[in-house]
Amino acid sequence: MQSEFDMNSSEPTLVGGAAMPIERPSPMEPQSLRALPAGMPRKSIIANGVKSDGLRRLLVVGSALIMSIMAIYEMTSVFNVGGVTPLEYIVLVLFAVNFCWIALAFSGGIAGFMMLLKKPTTDTTHSIKLHSRTAILMPTYNEAPDRVFAAVEVMAMALAASGDAHAFDWFILSDTTDPDIALAEEQAFLILRHKVSNDARVYYRRRRKNDARKAGNVADFCKRWGAQYDHLLVLDADSLMETHTIVSLAQRMQADPDAGLIQTIPYLINGNTLMARLQQFAARIYGPVIGTGLSWWTHKEGNFWGHNAIIRTQAFMSAAGLPHLTGKPPFGGHIMSHDFVEAALIRRAGWSVVIAADLPGSYEECPPSIVDLAVRDRRWCQGNLQHTRILLSKGLHWVSRLHLLTGIMAYLSSPFWLMLILSGLMLALQAHFIRPEYFTDQFSLFPTWPVMDSDRALRLFYITMGILFGPKMLGIILLLKNSIMSKQLGGRGKAMISVIVEVILSALIAPIMMLIHCGAVMSILAGRDSGWSPQRRDDGSLPWLTLIYRHRWHMLIGALLGYAAVLDSLTLLAWMSPALIGLWLAVPLSAMTGSERFGLWVKGLGILATPEEVCAPQLSVDSQARRAEYVQAIAEPWTLSTLLQDPALMALHLAIIDKKPHRLPGSAVESLEAITRVKVQEAQCQHNIVKLFTRQELAYLLGNPLLLKQLQKLPQLADPEGFVSFC
C-alpha cells in the first residue's frame, strides 16, 4: 500500500494538492415551470444557430401520422361490418394509442436507415485547438470504488497521452452513504492521485447529504465550482469514453456558441450474463437505426440521457435549475428523471440540444438480469411519470414535449398493450359464450350479425407486426450489408444465429417486462416511492426462492390467460402462446438470463457477440486490468478505528472530506445530527466505538471533522477502575 502513495515519505500524503480546487460560488436558481423567465429565449449568436430543418419533422412525424390514420381507419373498417360494439370501441382506442406509439419509432427508424446507408460526413471540428476548460464529472453512489477510480485513471492517462489534458479536469462526485465504501473511495482516490499526479488534475468530493440525488450532486458542483469551467462532460459510474470522443465533444461545443448540450449514443459493453449480452447485441445492431433517426429528425431539439454528454456550463446553470415539485413522492418532490427536463429547459432558453449519432467511442454497461432491469425501470418509471406534471410547462418546444411524452409512454404503453390483449381476449370469449342478439328492439327486416372482416383484420395484424419489428429488420439488413462487422461476429451465418436467439429471447422476456412495467405504474399510482438503490453490474444470479417470489404474479397471470384462451379454443391458445410461454417460464428464464456462468458459456460460443466484445476497446481492457489492481490495493480498507489510532491517516481523511458545513448556524438540527452528537459526547473511549453508531450515523460522523477530532482525543481504552457504559 505504501508504494501507492509517496515513495520517499514515511507517511502517505495527499499527492497533487487539495482534494478539491478553491470554490467559486455561483447561483443556479430553480426554473419556473409556469412562466418563461425574463430574457428567454436568448438570441442565437450565429445565423440560424438553433433553427431546425422543418422538412425532417414533416417527413418523420407526418409519415407516422399518416400511417396511424390509415391503420385506425382499417381497424374501424374491421369492426364496422357488423356495427361497432362498446367493447370493440375500447379495442379501437387502445389500438390507436399503441399504433401511434410504434409508428413514430418506425418512421424515425426509416430515416436512420437511410442516413446510415449514406457516406458519413467529415467532421470539420477535429482540427480546432482547445482553449476552453471542461470539467469531466463522474458521479457515484455506493458503487464499487475499483470500478469508478480505475475508469477515471485509464481515461485520464489516455487523455494526457493525447496532449489535450490541459483543457480538462476530472472530478469524482460521490454521493455514497455507505461508510465502508466512503472510506474505500478515499483510499482509491489517494492511489489515483499518485498515479496521475504528473499528467492530470483529478479531484474528489463526497457530499455529506445527498439531496436531490444525482441531479443535486451535479448542481452542488455547479454552484461551488462550475463557474470556473466552460463545459461539463457528465459521465456515469459505469461510463467509459475514448479520448477522441472527449476531445471531439469539447471541440464541437467550442465551435458552436449556440450549442447547449451534445449527447453521444453509448454502446453497451462488458456484459457477461445472457441478459446483459442480449441488451448489448440489440443496442449495437438495432440501436443505431433508432438513434441515428432520432438525431436526424429532432435536429437541434435533441434529448439528454443523463450521462456521456457535454453541457455548456452557462446554459446549464442559467436555464436548467430544477424546481422542487409540490407534494410528496412519487409525483412530488425532487425530479427523478432530471435529464429529459434539463434538456427541455436548455432548449427553452434558446440553446440547441444535439444528439451526436456520428460520434463513436462512448460506452456504458447495463443491468445483468431481469430483476435488476426491473429495479432500474421502477425508478425510471416513477421519474418519467413525474413528467406528466412538466409536460405543459410554459415555453417548451413541441419536440421537447414530445420527448417527455415518449418517456411517459415508454412505461404507460405496457398497461395499454395489456388492456388491448385482455380486450381482444374478451371479444373472443364473448363471441364463443354469449348468445348473439340477432334482432334488436328497433324494427328491422334483417338481423344484426356480430361479424367482422377477418381478412382485413389479418392484413392489419401483419402490417402492425411489420411496423413494430421494422426497425429491427432494418438493423439486420445493415448488419448483413456490412461485411466487416459480419466477419467480426463470425460471419453472416453466425450473425443470423445471434439474431434468431435475440428475437426468441426478447419475445419470451417481453411479456414479463410488460407486466413488470404494469406493476410499476400501479405502484406509482398507489403513491409508493421507489427510493434509490445502487445497481448491480456484474453477476445477476439470485436464489431460486427469490426468483419464485419475484415472478409469482407473472406466472399466475400467464396461467390465467392460458386458461381463458383454452376456454375459447386451442387455436386462440396457439395465437397467444408467444406471449404466454415467457410468463409460464418466467422463473427458469430469469435464472438462466441472469447467470454469469451460463452467459460466459454462450459468450464462448460467439453467440450475441458485438464488435466491441470481439475486438474490445483498449480503454476497456486497461480499465478491467487496473480495476483488479485497485481491488488488491484496497483489500484492507480503512475503518473509523484505524483513523482514530493513526494521526497521519486521520489528517489525510480530514484533508479529503468536503469542506461545506452540514448546516448554517442557527438552522434546524436534524435528528441524525443530534443523535450522532449525543453519542460522541457520551463516548468514554475509542475501544469498540464503531458499535455505538448505526451505519447512517457512521457515514455522517465520517464527514464531520469536529466530531472526529473530539473522538480522536478519547483514550483508546476506558479506565479499568471506573464505570464506563459504552466501552
Short mmCIF file of C-alpha atoms in Angstrom, two decimals, residues 436-653:
data_model
loop_
_atom_site.label_atom_id
_atom_site.label_comp_id
_atom_site.label_asym_id
_atom_site.label_seq_id
_atom_site.Cartn_x
_atom_site.Cartn_y
_atom_site.Cartn_z
CA PRO A 436 -75.85 -13.10 -30.15
CA GLU A 437 -78.88 -10.81 -30.23
CA TYR A 438 -79.95 -11.26 -33.83
CA PHE A 439 -82.99 -8.97 -33.64
CA THR A 440 -82.84 -5.73 -31.62
CA ASP A 441 -85.72 -3.66 -30.20
CA GLN A 442 -85.65 -1.46 -33.30
CA PHE A 443 -87.65 -2.81 -36.26
CA SER A 444 -85.51 -4.31 -38.99
CA LEU A 445 -86.10 -6.82 -41.75
CA PHE A 446 -82.59 -8.21 -41.25
CA PRO A 447 -80.82 -9.50 -38.12
CA THR A 448 -77.75 -7.77 -36.55
CA TRP A 449 -74.94 -10.27 -37.04
CA PRO A 450 -71.87 -10.00 -34.71
CA VAL A 451 -69.31 -10.27 -37.51
CA MET A 452 -66.06 -8.59 -38.51
CA ASP A 453 -63.90 -8.51 -41.62
CA SER A 454 -61.45 -11.33 -40.83
CA ASP A 455 -59.36 -10.88 -43.99
CA ARG A 456 -58.88 -7.19 -43.28
CA ALA A 457 -58.12 -7.93 -39.64
CA LEU A 458 -55.42 -10.43 -40.59
CA ARG A 459 -53.89 -7.98 -43.06
CA LEU A 460 -53.85 -5.26 -40.41
CA PHE A 461 -52.17 -7.66 -38.00
CA TYR A 462 -49.35 -8.30 -40.45
CA ILE A 463 -48.95 -4.56 -41.09
CA THR A 464 -48.81 -3.85 -37.35
CA MET A 465 -46.17 -6.53 -36.82
CA GLY A 466 -44.17 -5.08 -39.71
CA ILE A 467 -44.30 -1.60 -38.17
CA LEU A 468 -43.41 -2.98 -34.74
CA PHE A 469 -40.43 -5.04 -35.91
CA GLY A 470 -39.47 -2.74 -38.80
CA PRO A 471 -36.50 -1.02 -37.07
CA LYS A 472 -35.17 -4.44 -36.09
CA MET A 473 -35.38 -5.68 -39.68
CA LEU A 474 -33.60 -2.55 -40.92
CA GLY A 475 -30.82 -3.18 -38.42
CA ILE A 476 -30.45 -6.75 -39.67
CA ILE A 477 -30.21 -5.51 -43.27
CA LEU A 478 -27.43 -3.11 -42.29
CA LEU A 479 -25.64 -5.91 -40.44
CA LEU A 480 -25.74 -8.24 -43.45
CA LYS A 481 -24.66 -5.41 -45.74
CA ASN A 482 -21.67 -4.60 -43.52
CA SER A 483 -19.19 -7.34 -44.43
CA ILE A 484 -16.58 -6.10 -41.92
CA MET A 485 -18.96 -6.27 -38.95
CA SER A 486 -20.41 -9.59 -40.09
CA LYS A 487 -16.90 -11.03 -40.28
CA GLN A 488 -16.13 -9.75 -36.79
CA LEU A 489 -19.20 -11.57 -35.49
CA GLY A 490 -18.12 -14.86 -37.06
CA GLY A 491 -19.66 -14.47 -40.49
CA ARG A 492 -23.18 -13.78 -41.69
CA GLY A 493 -24.33 -17.28 -40.70
CA LYS A 494 -23.34 -16.91 -37.07
CA ALA A 495 -24.60 -13.32 -37.05
CA MET A 496 -28.03 -14.57 -38.13
CA ILE A 497 -27.95 -17.26 -35.42
CA SER A 498 -27.37 -14.43 -32.91
CA VAL A 499 -30.29 -12.51 -34.43
CA ILE A 500 -32.59 -15.55 -34.10
CA VAL A 501 -31.51 -16.12 -30.48
CA GLU A 502 -32.09 -12.45 -29.71
CA VAL A 503 -35.54 -12.46 -31.31
CA ILE A 504 -36.62 -15.60 -29.42
CA LEU A 505 -35.29 -14.45 -26.06
CA SER A 506 -36.69 -10.94 -26.48
CA ALA A 507 -40.09 -12.39 -27.35
CA LEU A 508 -40.01 -14.53 -24.19
CA ILE A 509 -38.87 -11.68 -21.95
CA ALA A 510 -41.18 -9.01 -23.44
CA PRO A 511 -44.40 -10.15 -21.66
CA ILE A 512 -42.52 -10.37 -18.35
CA MET A 513 -41.25 -6.81 -18.77
CA MET A 514 -44.76 -5.72 -19.80
CA LEU A 515 -46.17 -6.99 -16.51
CA ILE A 516 -43.22 -5.54 -14.58
CA HIS A 517 -43.95 -2.12 -16.08
CA CYS A 518 -47.67 -2.54 -15.37
CA GLY A 519 -46.84 -3.30 -11.74
CA ALA A 520 -44.55 -0.28 -11.56
CA VAL A 521 -47.24 2.01 -12.94
CA MET A 522 -49.84 0.68 -10.49
CA SER A 523 -47.38 1.04 -7.60
CA ILE A 524 -46.72 4.66 -8.52
CA LEU A 525 -50.42 5.45 -8.93
CA ALA A 526 -50.91 3.93 -5.46
CA GLY A 527 -48.45 6.50 -4.10
CA ARG A 528 -45.43 4.31 -3.37
CA ASP A 529 -41.96 5.84 -3.77
CA SER A 530 -39.23 3.77 -5.44
CA GLY A 531 -36.29 5.04 -3.40
CA TRP A 532 -32.82 4.90 -4.93
CA SER A 533 -30.79 1.71 -4.62
CA PRO A 534 -27.34 1.17 -6.16
CA GLN A 535 -27.36 -1.03 -9.24
CA ARG A 536 -25.72 -4.44 -9.52
CA ARG A 537 -23.48 -4.52 -12.57
CA ASP A 538 -21.81 -7.93 -12.80
CA ASP A 539 -23.41 -11.28 -11.90
CA GLY A 540 -27.21 -11.16 -11.80
CA SER A 541 -27.75 -14.55 -10.13
CA LEU A 542 -30.36 -14.85 -7.37
CA PRO A 543 -31.59 -17.80 -5.26
CA TRP A 544 -34.44 -19.80 -6.77
CA LEU A 545 -36.81 -18.93 -3.92
CA THR A 546 -36.15 -15.24 -4.52
CA LEU A 547 -36.88 -15.67 -8.23
CA ILE A 548 -40.11 -17.55 -7.50
CA TYR A 549 -41.21 -14.73 -5.21
CA ARG A 550 -40.24 -12.05 -7.73
CA HIS A 551 -42.08 -13.72 -10.62
CA ARG A 552 -45.05 -15.26 -8.76
CA TRP A 553 -47.61 -12.87 -10.25
CA HIS A 554 -46.17 -13.20 -13.74
CA MET A 555 -46.59 -16.98 -13.69
CA LEU A 556 -50.09 -16.75 -12.19
CA ILE A 557 -51.27 -14.21 -14.77
CA GLY A 558 -49.78 -16.35 -17.54
CA ALA A 559 -51.67 -19.39 -16.25
CA LEU A 560 -54.96 -17.47 -16.03
CA LEU A 561 -54.60 -16.06 -19.54
CA GLY A 562 -53.80 -19.52 -20.87
CA TYR A 563 -56.87 -20.97 -19.15
CA ALA A 564 -59.06 -18.19 -20.60
CA ALA A 565 -57.70 -18.90 -24.10
CA VAL A 566 -58.40 -22.64 -23.75
CA LEU A 567 -62.00 -21.84 -22.82
CA ASP A 568 -62.41 -20.40 -26.31
CA SER A 569 -60.30 -22.75 -28.43
CA LEU A 570 -56.89 -24.32 -28.82
CA THR A 571 -56.44 -22.08 -31.86
CA LEU A 572 -56.66 -18.97 -29.67
CA LEU A 573 -54.19 -20.55 -27.24
CA ALA A 574 -51.79 -21.11 -30.14
CA TRP A 575 -52.15 -17.48 -31.23
CA MET A 576 -51.45 -16.26 -27.69
CA SER A 577 -48.65 -18.72 -26.95
CA PRO A 578 -45.79 -16.36 -27.95
CA ALA A 579 -46.90 -14.02 -25.15
CA LEU A 580 -47.71 -16.78 -22.66
CA ILE A 581 -44.69 -19.08 -22.84
CA GLY A 582 -42.41 -16.40 -21.39
CA LEU A 583 -44.78 -15.93 -18.43
CA TRP A 584 -45.04 -19.66 -17.79
CA LEU A 585 -41.24 -19.99 -17.85
CA ALA A 586 -40.53 -16.72 -16.02
CA VAL A 587 -38.52 -18.28 -13.17
CA PRO A 588 -36.13 -20.53 -15.17
CA LEU A 589 -35.85 -17.84 -17.84
CA SER A 590 -34.88 -15.25 -15.23
CA ALA A 591 -32.37 -17.65 -13.65
CA MET A 592 -30.80 -18.56 -17.00
CA THR A 593 -30.51 -15.00 -18.33
CA GLY A 594 -29.12 -13.66 -15.04
CA SER A 595 -26.46 -16.37 -14.57
CA GLU A 596 -22.94 -15.18 -15.30
CA ARG A 597 -21.75 -18.78 -15.70
CA PHE A 598 -24.33 -19.53 -18.40
CA GLY A 599 -23.70 -16.17 -20.04
CA LEU A 600 -19.97 -16.86 -20.27
CA TRP A 601 -20.72 -20.24 -21.85
CA VAL A 602 -22.85 -18.53 -24.52
CA LYS A 603 -20.09 -15.95 -24.93
CA GLY A 604 -17.63 -18.75 -25.60
CA LEU A 605 -19.84 -19.92 -28.46
CA GLY A 606 -19.67 -16.47 -30.04
CA ILE A 607 -23.46 -16.02 -29.83
CA LEU A 608 -24.80 -12.48 -29.30
CA ALA A 609 -21.32 -11.09 -29.82
CA THR A 610 -20.73 -7.43 -30.65
CA PRO A 611 -17.75 -5.78 -32.37
CA GLU A 612 -16.74 -4.20 -29.04
CA GLU A 613 -16.64 -7.67 -27.47
CA VAL A 614 -14.75 -9.41 -30.27
CA CYS A 615 -12.24 -6.57 -30.51
CA ALA A 616 -12.50 -4.93 -27.11
CA PRO A 617 -11.58 -1.22 -26.92
CA GLN A 618 -8.15 -0.83 -25.36
CA LEU A 619 -9.68 1.56 -22.87
CA SER A 620 -11.99 -1.18 -21.59
CA VAL A 621 -9.17 -3.73 -21.43
CA ASP A 622 -6.96 -1.33 -19.47
CA SER A 623 -9.82 -0.44 -17.15
CA GLN A 624 -10.51 -4.09 -16.30
CA ALA A 625 -6.83 -4.73 -15.62
CA ARG A 626 -6.46 -1.62 -13.49
CA ARG A 627 -9.63 -2.45 -11.63
CA ALA A 628 -8.11 -5.70 -10.40
CA GLU A 629 -5.12 -3.74 -9.07
CA TYR A 630 -7.42 -1.37 -7.18
CA VAL A 631 -9.24 -4.33 -5.63
CA GLN A 632 -5.91 -5.65 -4.34
CA ALA A 633 -4.73 -2.23 -3.15
CA ILE A 634 -7.81 -1.58 -1.01
CA ALA A 635 -8.22 -5.17 0.17
CA GLU A 636 -7.62 -3.94 3.75
CA PRO A 637 -9.90 -0.92 3.92
CA TRP A 638 -9.71 1.86 6.44
CA THR A 639 -12.13 1.87 9.34
CA LEU A 640 -13.08 4.52 11.88
CA SER A 641 -10.86 2.75 14.42
CA THR A 642 -7.79 2.87 12.14
CA LEU A 643 -8.39 6.57 11.52
CA LEU A 644 -8.63 7.32 15.22
CA GLN A 645 -5.48 5.37 16.01
CA ASP A 646 -3.37 6.74 13.14
CA PRO A 647 -2.93 10.55 13.17
CA ALA A 648 -1.47 10.54 9.66
CA LEU A 649 -4.47 8.73 8.18
CA MET A 650 -6.83 10.98 10.11
CA ALA A 651 -5.05 14.03 8.70
CA LEU A 652 -5.47 12.60 5.20
CA HIS A 653 -9.14 11.88 5.80
#
